[in-house]
Amino acid sequence: MHFRFQPWQLALLLIAVCAASVAGVYLYRTRGGSHPSDLVSYLPTANATVVYVDVDSLRRSGILKMITGSKAAEELEYRQFVDATLFDYREDLDSVAAAFKDGQVFLALKGRFHWKNLMDYAIRQGGSCHNSFCTTPSSRPNRRISFYPVRPDLMGLSVSQDDFAAYQVARKSGKLSLAPPLQPVWVLVPALALRDADSLPAGTKPFASALRNAEEIVFTIGAQEDHLQVSLNVQCRDANDASALQRDFENTTDTLRKWIAREHQHPNPTDLSGVLVAGTFRHDDKRVFGQWPIPRAFVDAMVSESF
């Protein structure tokens, strides 16, 4: 049986769910633990999509429990993993920083780990460990999982064709190109990553196309009065580019509204159409800002489909 490293898989699923939706209004937040830039500094971030999730804030606010469901509903395989390793991400994981680049995934996970149990589990699943560095098969073809304790409360982990890729998760001298956003979930996207439009969800491709010439793209998710909101902050080359990008976003949103009306339909609050048509945009000098409110119905639909 191949080793399925459930904590990172579930962490990535959490990132995906949060980045695509998230749920209800939550109390936010007194940040604990390391500053996001500290955690991200362990990652190879050059030309990478960088994701940060403050899991502890999501847990304390109650949103983590709502997204992941009850213990009674969890898979047997994950329950067996928790029993063997004494690690349950819902209680033991505090924050995650991830870098996606060149078909590889690099993660720095801050939390409480029972390292001997984790290593023993990896070996029982067909992996090997040497000097606390473990390599084991992934459920993905031609990919290996490697992990090791960067320090007692910090795991470096990678999914790659390289057995030793996790060693790239180490203290770096580099820094983020921007101040870390205050929201508990944020994504820094290089424009290069948006050139593969075929991999994006339907309805989002025109928006991605408009961003291809941007210099810096940041998505965040946070509370806004009585709902959650996805926000976009884009830095352009100059004010003219920013003005043009705002028009592109507005025209794309208007085109989507007209297409829905032409099909004799209404924006559906349970899918992306209901989110995308509600977008509003503005620009200030070289920056363009976008906001998409997240209806509770959309979150409920996403959660029910994902679990």
PDB file of C-alpha atoms in Angstrom:
ATOM      1  CA  MET A   1       0.000   0.000   0.000  1.00  0.00           C
ATOM      2  CA  HIS A   2       1.382   3.396  -0.977  1.00  0.00           C
ATOM      3  CA  PHE A   3       1.870   5.942   1.754  1.00  0.00           C
ATOM      4  CA  ARG A   4      -0.829   8.612   1.652  1.00  0.00           C
ATOM      5  CA  PHE A   5       0.420  11.479   3.761  1.00  0.00           C
ATOM      6  CA  GLN A   6      -2.991  12.583   4.871  1.00  0.00           C
ATOM      7  CA  PRO A   7      -1.960  15.789   6.713  1.00  0.00           C
ATOM      8  CA  TRP A   8      -0.499  17.429   3.611  1.00  0.00           C
ATOM      9  CA  GLN A   9      -3.285  16.150   1.393  1.00  0.00           C
ATOM     10  CA  LEU A  10      -5.899  17.513   3.745  1.00  0.00           C
ATOM     11  CA  ALA A  11      -3.958  20.735   4.166  1.00  0.00           C
ATOM     12  CA  LEU A  12      -3.903  21.183   0.397  1.00  0.00           C
ATOM     13  CA  LEU A  13      -7.601  20.379   0.238  1.00  0.00           C
ATOM     14  CA  LEU A  14      -8.200  22.987   2.914  1.00  0.00           C
ATOM     15  CA  ILE A  15      -6.220  25.499   0.877  1.00  0.00           C
ATOM     16  CA  ALA A  16      -8.206  24.671  -2.242  1.00  0.00           C
ATOM     17  CA  VAL A  17     -11.550  24.915  -0.456  1.00  0.00           C
ATOM     18  CA  CYS A  18     -10.605  28.169   1.213  1.00  0.00           C
ATOM     19  CA  ALA A  19      -9.173  29.680  -1.956  1.00  0.00           C
ATOM     20  CA  ALA A  20     -12.262  28.789  -3.943  1.00  0.00           C
ATOM     21  CA  SER A  21     -14.874  29.584  -1.346  1.00  0.00           C
ATOM     22  CA  VAL A  22     -14.895  29.448   2.453  1.00  0.00           C
ATOM     23  CA  ALA A  23     -17.667  29.772   4.771  1.00  0.00           C
ATOM     24  CA  GLY A  24     -19.830  32.035   6.941  1.00  0.00           C
ATOM     25  CA  VAL A  25     -18.657  34.901   9.028  1.00  0.00           C
ATOM     26  CA  TYR A  26     -16.050  34.211  11.663  1.00  0.00           C
ATOM     27  CA  LEU A  27     -14.416  36.175  14.447  1.00  0.00           C
ATOM     28  CA  TYR A  28     -11.016  37.248  13.283  1.00  0.00           C
ATOM     29  CA  ARG A  29      -8.378  37.226  14.775  1.00  0.00           C
ATOM     30  CA  THR A  30      -5.471  37.347  17.186  1.00  0.00           C
ATOM     31  CA  ARG A  31      -2.621  35.784  15.266  1.00  0.00           C
ATOM     32  CA  GLY A  32      -0.496  33.358  17.188  1.00  0.00           C
ATOM     33  CA  GLY A  33       2.781  31.696  16.346  1.00  0.00           C
ATOM     34  CA  SER A  34       5.188  32.758  13.645  1.00  0.00           C
ATOM     35  CA  HIS A  35       4.654  35.667  11.305  1.00  0.00           C
ATOM     36  CA  PRO A  36       3.613  34.489   7.818  1.00  0.00           C
ATOM     37  CA  SER A  37       6.764  35.886   6.235  1.00  0.00           C
ATOM     38  CA  ASP A  38       8.854  33.771   8.618  1.00  0.00           C
ATOM     39  CA  LEU A  39       7.160  30.573   7.483  1.00  0.00           C
ATOM     40  CA  VAL A  40       7.221  31.516   3.805  1.00  0.00           C
ATOM     41  CA  SER A  41      10.935  32.282   4.045  1.00  0.00           C
ATOM     42  CA  TYR A  42      11.610  28.543   4.254  1.00  0.00           C
ATOM     43  CA  LEU A  43      10.180  27.957   0.771  1.00  0.00           C
ATOM     44  CA  PRO A  44      11.679  28.192  -2.727  1.00  0.00           C
ATOM     45  CA  THR A  45       9.378  31.015  -3.796  1.00  0.00           C
ATOM     46  CA  ALA A  46      11.023  32.238  -7.036  1.00  0.00           C
ATOM     47  CA  ASN A  47       8.392  32.070  -9.822  1.00  0.00           C
ATOM     48  CA  ALA A  48       6.146  30.014  -7.534  1.00  0.00           C
ATOM     49  CA  THR A  49       2.512  30.345  -6.549  1.00  0.00           C
ATOM     50  CA  VAL A  50       2.680  30.910  -2.792  1.00  0.00           C
ATOM     51  CA  VAL A  51      -0.196  30.056  -0.454  1.00  0.00           C
ATOM     52  CA  TYR A  52      -0.511  30.786   3.254  1.00  0.00           C
ATOM     53  CA  VAL A  53      -3.222  29.437   5.554  1.00  0.00           C
ATOM     54  CA  ASP A  54      -3.521  30.409   9.217  1.00  0.00           C
ATOM     55  CA  VAL A  55      -5.061  27.115  10.309  1.00  0.00           C
ATOM     56  CA  ASP A  56      -5.130  28.117  13.976  1.00  0.00           C
ATOM     57  CA  SER A  57      -7.286  31.169  13.213  1.00  0.00           C
ATOM     58  CA  LEU A  58      -9.657  29.030  11.151  1.00  0.00           C
ATOM     59  CA  ARG A  59      -9.816  26.506  13.967  1.00  0.00           C
ATOM     60  CA  ARG A  60     -10.473  29.068  16.704  1.00  0.00           C
ATOM     61  CA  SER A  61     -13.134  30.760  14.598  1.00  0.00           C
ATOM     62  CA  GLY A  62     -14.992  27.493  14.014  1.00  0.00           C
ATOM     63  CA  ILE A  63     -14.638  27.595  10.243  1.00  0.00           C
ATOM     64  CA  LEU A  64     -12.211  24.652  10.153  1.00  0.00           C
ATOM     65  CA  LYS A  65     -14.721  22.357  11.830  1.00  0.00           C
ATOM     66  CA  MET A  66     -17.445  23.451   9.442  1.00  0.00           C
ATOM     67  CA  ILE A  67     -15.289  22.753   6.382  1.00  0.00           C
ATOM     68  CA  THR A  68     -13.855  19.424   7.501  1.00  0.00           C
ATOM     69  CA  GLY A  69     -16.914  17.946   9.192  1.00  0.00           C
ATOM     70  CA  SER A  70     -17.141  15.845  12.306  1.00  0.00           C
ATOM     71  CA  LYS A  71     -14.776  13.101  13.427  1.00  0.00           C
ATOM     72  CA  ALA A  72     -17.565  10.595  12.956  1.00  0.00           C
ATOM     73  CA  ALA A  73     -17.608  11.322   9.213  1.00  0.00           C
ATOM     74  CA  GLU A  74     -13.867  10.988   8.589  1.00  0.00           C
ATOM     75  CA  GLU A  75     -12.370   8.224   6.501  1.00  0.00           C
ATOM     76  CA  LEU A  76     -11.118   5.092   8.220  1.00  0.00           C
ATOM     77  CA  GLU A  77      -7.705   5.485   6.562  1.00  0.00           C
ATOM     78  CA  TYR A  78      -7.230   8.899   8.119  1.00  0.00           C
ATOM     79  CA  ARG A  79      -8.379   7.665  11.511  1.00  0.00           C
ATOM     80  CA  GLN A  80      -5.795   4.884  11.313  1.00  0.00           C
ATOM     81  CA  PHE A  81      -3.160   7.460  10.376  1.00  0.00           C
ATOM     82  CA  VAL A  82      -4.025   9.590  13.412  1.00  0.00           C
ATOM     83  CA  ASP A  83      -3.930   6.577  15.725  1.00  0.00           C
ATOM     84  CA  ALA A  84      -0.498   5.569  14.435  1.00  0.00           C
ATOM     85  CA  THR A  85       1.163   9.001  14.263  1.00  0.00           C
ATOM     86  CA  LEU A  86      -0.701  10.905  17.008  1.00  0.00           C
ATOM     87  CA  PHE A  87      -1.052  13.773  14.519  1.00  0.00           C
ATOM     88  CA  ASP A  88      -4.456  15.247  13.667  1.00  0.00           C
ATOM     89  CA  TYR A  89      -4.246  18.384  11.534  1.00  0.00           C
ATOM     90  CA  ARG A  90      -7.501  19.690  13.019  1.00  0.00           C
ATOM     91  CA  GLU A  91      -5.850  19.969  16.407  1.00  0.00           C
ATOM     92  CA  ASP A  92      -2.102  19.867  15.801  1.00  0.00           C
ATOM     93  CA  LEU A  93      -1.516  22.012  12.688  1.00  0.00           C
ATOM     94  CA  ASP A  94      -1.211  25.784  13.242  1.00  0.00           C
ATOM     95  CA  SER A  95      -0.181  27.204   9.881  1.00  0.00           C
ATOM     96  CA  VAL A  96       0.818  26.139   6.389  1.00  0.00           C
ATOM     97  CA  ALA A  97       2.904  27.882   3.763  1.00  0.00           C
ATOM     98  CA  ALA A  98       3.084  26.235   0.346  1.00  0.00           C
ATOM     99  CA  ALA A  99       4.932  26.896  -2.897  1.00  0.00           C
ATOM    100  CA  PHE A 100       3.760  25.367  -6.181  1.00  0.00           C
ATOM    101  CA  LYS A 101       6.307  25.449  -8.990  1.00  0.00           C
ATOM    102  CA  ASP A 102       7.481  23.293 -11.897  1.00  0.00           C
ATOM    103  CA  GLY A 103       5.032  20.513 -11.049  1.00  0.00           C
ATOM    104  CA  GLN A 104       6.353  20.266  -7.495  1.00  0.00           C
ATOM    105  CA  VAL A 105       4.820  21.127  -4.135  1.00  0.00           C
ATOM    106  CA  PHE A 106       6.844  22.452  -1.207  1.00  0.00           C
ATOM    107  CA  LEU A 107       5.308  22.936   2.226  1.00  0.00           C
ATOM    108  CA  ALA A 108       6.374  24.351   5.559  1.00  0.00           C
ATOM    109  CA  LEU A 109       3.966  23.118   8.216  1.00  0.00           C
ATOM    110  CA  LYS A 110       4.028  24.563  11.726  1.00  0.00           C
ATOM    111  CA  GLY A 111       2.455  22.536  14.504  1.00  0.00           C
ATOM    112  CA  ARG A 112       2.990  19.753  16.997  1.00  0.00           C
ATOM    113  CA  PHE A 113       4.555  16.578  15.634  1.00  0.00           C
ATOM    114  CA  HIS A 114       5.445  13.204  17.126  1.00  0.00           C
ATOM    115  CA  TRP A 115       8.407  12.632  14.861  1.00  0.00           C
ATOM    116  CA  LYS A 116       9.212   9.029  15.794  1.00  0.00           C
ATOM    117  CA  ASN A 117       5.604   7.998  15.157  1.00  0.00           C
ATOM    118  CA  LEU A 118       5.575   9.765  11.787  1.00  0.00           C
ATOM    119  CA  MET A 119       8.829   8.134  10.723  1.00  0.00           C
ATOM    120  CA  ASP A 120       7.722   4.682  11.863  1.00  0.00           C
ATOM    121  CA  TYR A 121       4.515   5.105   9.899  1.00  0.00           C
ATOM    122  CA  ALA A 122       6.401   6.152   6.754  1.00  0.00           C
ATOM    123  CA  ILE A 123       8.614   3.063   6.979  1.00  0.00           C
ATOM    124  CA  ARG A 124       5.616   0.751   7.463  1.00  0.00           C
ATOM    125  CA  GLN A 125       4.088   2.224   4.306  1.00  0.00           C
ATOM    126  CA  GLY A 126       7.098   1.310   2.181  1.00  0.00           C
ATOM    127  CA  GLY A 127       9.274   4.357   2.750  1.00  0.00           C
ATOM    128  CA  SER A 128      12.679   4.813   4.322  1.00  0.00           C
ATOM    129  CA  CYS A 129      14.181   7.228   6.839  1.00  0.00           C
ATOM    130  CA  HIS A 130      17.797   8.208   7.437  1.00  0.00           C
ATOM    131  CA  ASN A 131      18.932  10.791   9.979  1.00  0.00           C
ATOM    132  CA  SER A 132      15.288  11.890  10.423  1.00  0.00           C
ATOM    133  CA  PHE A 133      14.814  12.494   6.664  1.00  0.00           C
ATOM    134  CA  CYS A 134      12.085  10.294   5.189  1.00  0.00           C
ATOM    135  CA  THR A 135      11.166   9.450   1.616  1.00  0.00           C
ATOM    136  CA  THR A 136       8.088   7.442   0.725  1.00  0.00           C
ATOM    137  CA  PRO A 137       5.842   6.687  -2.274  1.00  0.00           C
ATOM    138  CA  SER A 138       3.065   9.100  -3.157  1.00  0.00           C
ATOM    139  CA  SER A 139      -0.413   8.212  -4.368  1.00  0.00           C
ATOM    140  CA  ARG A 140       0.461  10.261  -7.489  1.00  0.00           C
ATOM    141  CA  PRO A 141       2.352   8.439 -10.263  1.00  0.00           C
ATOM    142  CA  ASN A 142       6.069   9.257 -10.523  1.00  0.00           C
ATOM    143  CA  ARG A 143       5.975  11.391  -7.406  1.00  0.00           C
ATOM    144  CA  ARG A 144       7.691  10.878  -4.064  1.00  0.00           C
ATOM    145  CA  ILE A 145       6.931  12.447  -0.709  1.00  0.00           C
ATOM    146  CA  SER A 146       9.866  13.554   1.384  1.00  0.00           C
ATOM    147  CA  PHE A 147       9.752  15.210   4.786  1.00  0.00           C
ATOM    148  CA  TYR A 148      11.972  16.026   7.749  1.00  0.00           C
ATOM    149  CA  PRO A 149      11.959  18.102  10.965  1.00  0.00           C
ATOM    150  CA  VAL A 150      13.392  21.517  10.161  1.00  0.00           C
ATOM    151  CA  ARG A 151      12.964  22.140  13.867  1.00  0.00           C
ATOM    152  CA  PRO A 152      10.753  20.358  16.424  1.00  0.00           C
ATOM    153  CA  ASP A 153       7.646  22.396  15.554  1.00  0.00           C
ATOM    154  CA  LEU A 154       8.259  22.792  11.806  1.00  0.00           C
ATOM    155  CA  MET A 155       8.038  20.158   9.070  1.00  0.00           C
ATOM    156  CA  GLY A 156       9.560  20.578   5.641  1.00  0.00           C
ATOM    157  CA  LEU A 157       7.683  18.476   3.091  1.00  0.00           C
ATOM    158  CA  SER A 158       7.704  18.095  -0.668  1.00  0.00           C
ATOM    159  CA  VAL A 159       5.892  16.154  -3.388  1.00  0.00           C
ATOM    160  CA  SER A 160       8.265  15.781  -6.305  1.00  0.00           C
ATOM    161  CA  GLN A 161      10.059  13.359  -8.588  1.00  0.00           C
ATOM    162  CA  ASP A 162      13.143  14.172  -6.506  1.00  0.00           C
ATOM    163  CA  ASP A 163      13.508  11.958  -3.424  1.00  0.00           C
ATOM    164  CA  PHE A 164      15.312  14.750  -1.575  1.00  0.00           C
ATOM    165  CA  ALA A 165      13.206  17.743  -2.610  1.00  0.00           C
ATOM    166  CA  ALA A 166      12.131  18.455   0.979  1.00  0.00           C
ATOM    167  CA  TYR A 167      15.664  19.689   1.659  1.00  0.00           C
ATOM    168  CA  GLN A 168      14.699  22.750  -0.395  1.00  0.00           C
ATOM    169  CA  VAL A 169      12.421  23.683   2.503  1.00  0.00           C
ATOM    170  CA  ALA A 170      15.016  25.396   4.677  1.00  0.00           C
ATOM    171  CA  ARG A 171      15.745  28.794   6.120  1.00  0.00           C
ATOM    172  CA  LYS A 172      16.289  31.231   3.252  1.00  0.00           C
ATOM    173  CA  SER A 173      17.617  34.752   3.152  1.00  0.00           C
ATOM    174  CA  GLY A 174      15.008  35.837   0.620  1.00  0.00           C
ATOM    175  CA  LYS A 175      11.807  37.627   1.503  1.00  0.00           C
ATOM    176  CA  LEU A 176       8.356  38.064   0.067  1.00  0.00           C
ATOM    177  CA  SER A 177       7.999  40.784  -2.529  1.00  0.00           C
ATOM    178  CA  LEU A 178       5.150  42.261  -0.483  1.00  0.00           C
ATOM    179  CA  ALA A 179       4.049  42.656   3.102  1.00  0.00           C
ATOM    180  CA  PRO A 180       2.015  39.564   4.078  1.00  0.00           C
ATOM    181  CA  PRO A 181      -1.726  40.320   3.944  1.00  0.00           C
ATOM    182  CA  LEU A 182      -3.648  40.347   7.219  1.00  0.00           C
ATOM    183  CA  GLN A 183      -6.273  37.837   6.095  1.00  0.00           C
ATOM    184  CA  PRO A 184      -5.922  34.227   7.306  1.00  0.00           C
ATOM    185  CA  VAL A 185      -5.820  32.859   3.741  1.00  0.00           C
ATOM    186  CA  TRP A 186      -3.880  34.445   0.905  1.00  0.00           C
ATOM    187  CA  VAL A 187      -2.348  33.460  -2.416  1.00  0.00           C
ATOM    188  CA  LEU A 188       0.465  35.198  -4.290  1.00  0.00           C
ATOM    189  CA  VAL A 189       0.253  34.223  -7.971  1.00  0.00           C
ATOM    190  CA  PRO A 190       2.951  34.917 -10.563  1.00  0.00           C
ATOM    191  CA  ALA A 191       1.432  36.026 -13.857  1.00  0.00           C
ATOM    192  CA  LEU A 192       3.305  33.151 -15.512  1.00  0.00           C
ATOM    193  CA  ALA A 193       1.107  30.675 -13.640  1.00  0.00           C
ATOM    194  CA  LEU A 194      -2.027  32.030 -15.338  1.00  0.00           C
ATOM    195  CA  ARG A 195      -0.844  31.308 -18.866  1.00  0.00           C
ATOM    196  CA  ASP A 196      -2.124  27.742 -18.684  1.00  0.00           C
ATOM    197  CA  ALA A 197      -5.775  28.772 -18.865  1.00  0.00           C
ATOM    198  CA  ASP A 198      -6.931  25.250 -19.706  1.00  0.00           C
ATOM    199  CA  SER A 199      -6.362  24.182 -16.113  1.00  0.00           C
ATOM    200  CA  LEU A 200      -8.611  26.900 -14.661  1.00  0.00           C
ATOM    201  CA  PRO A 201     -12.305  26.530 -13.733  1.00  0.00           C
ATOM    202  CA  ALA A 202     -14.889  27.476 -16.346  1.00  0.00           C
ATOM    203  CA  GLY A 203     -15.828  31.140 -16.103  1.00  0.00           C
ATOM    204  CA  THR A 204     -12.490  32.236 -14.653  1.00  0.00           C
ATOM    205  CA  LYS A 205     -10.417  31.994 -17.854  1.00  0.00           C
ATOM    206  CA  PRO A 206     -11.276  35.482 -19.210  1.00  0.00           C
ATOM    207  CA  PHE A 207     -10.282  37.001 -15.861  1.00  0.00           C
ATOM    208  CA  ALA A 208      -6.992  35.087 -15.901  1.00  0.00           C
ATOM    209  CA  SER A 209      -6.281  36.239 -19.442  1.00  0.00           C
ATOM    210  CA  ALA A 210      -6.656  39.862 -18.380  1.00  0.00           C
ATOM    211  CA  LEU A 211      -4.023  39.342 -15.671  1.00  0.00           C
ATOM    212  CA  ARG A 212      -1.271  37.974 -17.875  1.00  0.00           C
ATOM    213  CA  ASN A 213       0.637  41.265 -18.056  1.00  0.00           C
ATOM    214  CA  ALA A 214       0.339  42.053 -14.350  1.00  0.00           C
ATOM    215  CA  GLU A 215       3.477  42.371 -12.243  1.00  0.00           C
ATOM    216  CA  GLU A 216       2.058  41.127  -8.931  1.00  0.00           C
ATOM    217  CA  ILE A 217      -1.215  39.316  -8.170  1.00  0.00           C
ATOM    218  CA  VAL A 218      -2.497  38.701  -4.647  1.00  0.00           C
ATOM    219  CA  PHE A 219      -5.757  37.016  -3.658  1.00  0.00           C
ATOM    220  CA  THR A 220      -6.985  37.115  -0.066  1.00  0.00           C
ATOM    221  CA  ILE A 221      -9.985  35.754   1.797  1.00  0.00           C
ATOM    222  CA  GLY A 222     -11.351  37.449   4.887  1.00  0.00           C
ATOM    223  CA  ALA A 223     -14.408  38.672   6.737  1.00  0.00           C
ATOM    224  CA  GLN A 224     -16.411  41.640   5.459  1.00  0.00           C
ATOM    225  CA  GLU A 225     -19.367  42.653   7.625  1.00  0.00           C
ATOM    226  CA  ASP A 226     -21.869  39.769   7.392  1.00  0.00           C
ATOM    227  CA  HIS A 227     -20.080  37.621   4.813  1.00  0.00           C
ATOM    228  CA  LEU A 228     -16.713  36.462   3.575  1.00  0.00           C
ATOM    229  CA  GLN A 229     -15.039  38.044   0.615  1.00  0.00           C
ATOM    230  CA  VAL A 230     -12.366  37.185  -1.934  1.00  0.00           C
ATOM    231  CA  SER A 231     -10.247  40.249  -2.699  1.00  0.00           C
ATOM    232  CA  LEU A 232      -7.758  40.881  -5.484  1.00  0.00           C
ATOM    233  CA  ASN A 233      -4.832  43.294  -5.427  1.00  0.00           C
ATOM    234  CA  VAL A 234      -2.910  43.615  -8.707  1.00  0.00           C
ATOM    235  CA  GLN A 235       0.129  45.751  -9.384  1.00  0.00           C
ATOM    236  CA  CYS A 236       0.471  46.837 -13.005  1.00  0.00           C
ATOM    237  CA  ARG A 237       3.349  48.448 -14.875  1.00  0.00           C
ATOM    238  CA  ASP A 238       1.742  51.881 -14.889  1.00  0.00           C
ATOM    239  CA  ALA A 239      -1.534  53.719 -14.330  1.00  0.00           C
ATOM    240  CA  ASN A 240      -2.658  53.251 -17.956  1.00  0.00           C
ATOM    241  CA  ASP A 241      -2.288  49.482 -17.656  1.00  0.00           C
ATOM    242  CA  ALA A 242      -4.209  49.586 -14.386  1.00  0.00           C
ATOM    243  CA  SER A 243      -7.070  51.529 -15.972  1.00  0.00           C
ATOM    244  CA  ALA A 244      -7.173  49.094 -18.892  1.00  0.00           C
ATOM    245  CA  LEU A 245      -7.190  46.098 -16.555  1.00  0.00           C
ATOM    246  CA  GLN A 246     -10.115  47.525 -14.586  1.00  0.00           C
ATOM    247  CA  ARG A 247     -12.063  47.936 -17.842  1.00  0.00           C
ATOM    248  CA  ASP A 248     -11.194  44.365 -18.849  1.00  0.00           C
ATOM    249  CA  PHE A 249     -12.542  43.037 -15.560  1.00  0.00           C
ATOM    250  CA  GLU A 250     -15.715  45.114 -15.791  1.00  0.00           C
ATOM    251  CA  ASN A 251     -16.315  44.121 -19.425  1.00  0.00           C
ATOM    252  CA  THR A 252     -15.720  40.443 -18.657  1.00  0.00           C
ATOM    253  CA  THR A 253     -18.147  40.587 -15.739  1.00  0.00           C
ATOM    254  CA  ASP A 254     -20.762  42.370 -17.853  1.00  0.00           C
ATOM    255  CA  THR A 255     -20.325  39.833 -20.667  1.00  0.00           C
ATOM    256  CA  LEU A 256     -20.900  36.998 -18.206  1.00  0.00           C
ATOM    257  CA  ARG A 257     -24.083  38.664 -16.914  1.00  0.00           C
ATOM    258  CA  LYS A 258     -25.396  39.084 -20.466  1.00  0.00           C
ATOM    259  CA  TRP A 259     -24.553  35.503 -21.396  1.00  0.00           C
ATOM    260  CA  ILE A 260     -26.469  34.204 -18.371  1.00  0.00           C
ATOM    261  CA  ALA A 261     -29.451  36.391 -19.263  1.00  0.00           C
ATOM    262  CA  ARG A 262     -29.314  35.275 -22.892  1.00  0.00           C
ATOM    263  CA  GLU A 263     -29.545  31.672 -21.724  1.00  0.00           C
ATOM    264  CA  HIS A 264     -32.682  32.677 -19.774  1.00  0.00           C
ATOM    265  CA  GLN A 265     -30.987  31.855 -16.506  1.00  0.00           C
ATOM    266  CA  HIS A 266     -30.113  33.707 -13.338  1.00  0.00           C
ATOM    267  CA  PRO A 267     -26.766  33.842 -11.523  1.00  0.00           C
ATOM    268  CA  ASN A 268     -26.672  30.796  -9.278  1.00  0.00           C
ATOM    269  CA  PRO A 269     -25.523  31.581  -5.720  1.00  0.00           C
ATOM    270  CA  THR A 270     -24.381  27.963  -5.329  1.00  0.00           C
ATOM    271  CA  ASP A 271     -21.815  28.024  -8.155  1.00  0.00           C
ATOM    272  CA  LEU A 272     -19.152  30.318  -9.605  1.00  0.00           C
ATOM    273  CA  SER A 273     -21.633  32.261 -11.735  1.00  0.00           C
ATOM    274  CA  GLY A 274     -23.189  33.758  -8.621  1.00  0.00           C
ATOM    275  CA  VAL A 275     -19.773  34.788  -7.306  1.00  0.00           C
ATOM    276  CA  LEU A 276     -18.226  36.137 -10.520  1.00  0.00           C
ATOM    277  CA  VAL A 277     -21.108  38.392 -11.593  1.00  0.00           C
ATOM    278  CA  ALA A 278     -21.016  40.123  -8.187  1.00  0.00           C
ATOM    279  CA  GLY A 279     -17.457  41.369  -8.683  1.00  0.00           C
ATOM    280  CA  THR A 280     -16.670  45.076  -8.294  1.00  0.00           C
ATOM    281  CA  PHE A 281     -13.439  46.774  -9.377  1.00  0.00           C
ATOM    282  CA  ARG A 282     -11.490  49.991  -9.003  1.00  0.00           C
ATOM    283  CA  HIS A 283      -7.955  51.198  -9.630  1.00  0.00           C
ATOM    284  CA  ASP A 284      -5.623  53.575  -7.834  1.00  0.00           C
ATOM    285  CA  ASP A 285      -2.524  54.618  -9.756  1.00  0.00           C
ATOM    286  CA  LYS A 286      -0.760  51.339 -10.737  1.00  0.00           C
ATOM    287  CA  ARG A 287      -2.956  49.051  -8.643  1.00  0.00           C
ATOM    288  CA  VAL A 288      -6.274  47.393  -9.429  1.00  0.00           C
ATOM    289  CA  PHE A 289      -8.551  46.100  -6.683  1.00  0.00           C
ATOM    290  CA  GLY A 290     -11.340  43.569  -7.055  1.00  0.00           C
ATOM    291  CA  GLN A 291     -13.868  42.168  -4.607  1.00  0.00           C
ATOM    292  CA  TRP A 292     -16.184  39.161  -4.847  1.00  0.00           C
ATOM    293  CA  PRO A 293     -18.617  38.523  -1.951  1.00  0.00           C
ATOM    294  CA  ILE A 294     -18.992  34.832  -1.108  1.00  0.00           C
ATOM    295  CA  PRO A 295     -22.629  33.797  -0.575  1.00  0.00           C
ATOM    296  CA  ARG A 296     -23.229  31.290   2.190  1.00  0.00           C
ATOM    297  CA  ALA A 297     -25.122  29.112  -0.323  1.00  0.00           C
ATOM    298  CA  PHE A 298     -21.965  28.832  -2.446  1.00  0.00           C
ATOM    299  CA  VAL A 299     -19.899  27.752   0.536  1.00  0.00           C
ATOM    300  CA  ASP A 300     -22.458  25.163   1.613  1.00  0.00           C
ATOM    301  CA  ALA A 301     -22.511  23.724  -1.919  1.00  0.00           C
ATOM    302  CA  MET A 302     -18.709  23.580  -2.130  1.00  0.00           C
ATOM    303  CA  VAL A 303     -18.369  21.880   1.223  1.00  0.00           C
ATOM    304  CA  SER A 304     -21.079  19.303   0.483  1.00  0.00           C
ATOM    305  CA  GLU A 305     -19.405  18.427  -2.848  1.00  0.00           C
ATOM    306  CA  SER A 306     -15.904  18.193  -1.383  1.00  0.00           C
ATOM    307  CA  PHE A 307     -16.603  15.935   1.606  1.00  0.00           C
TER     308      PHE A 307
END
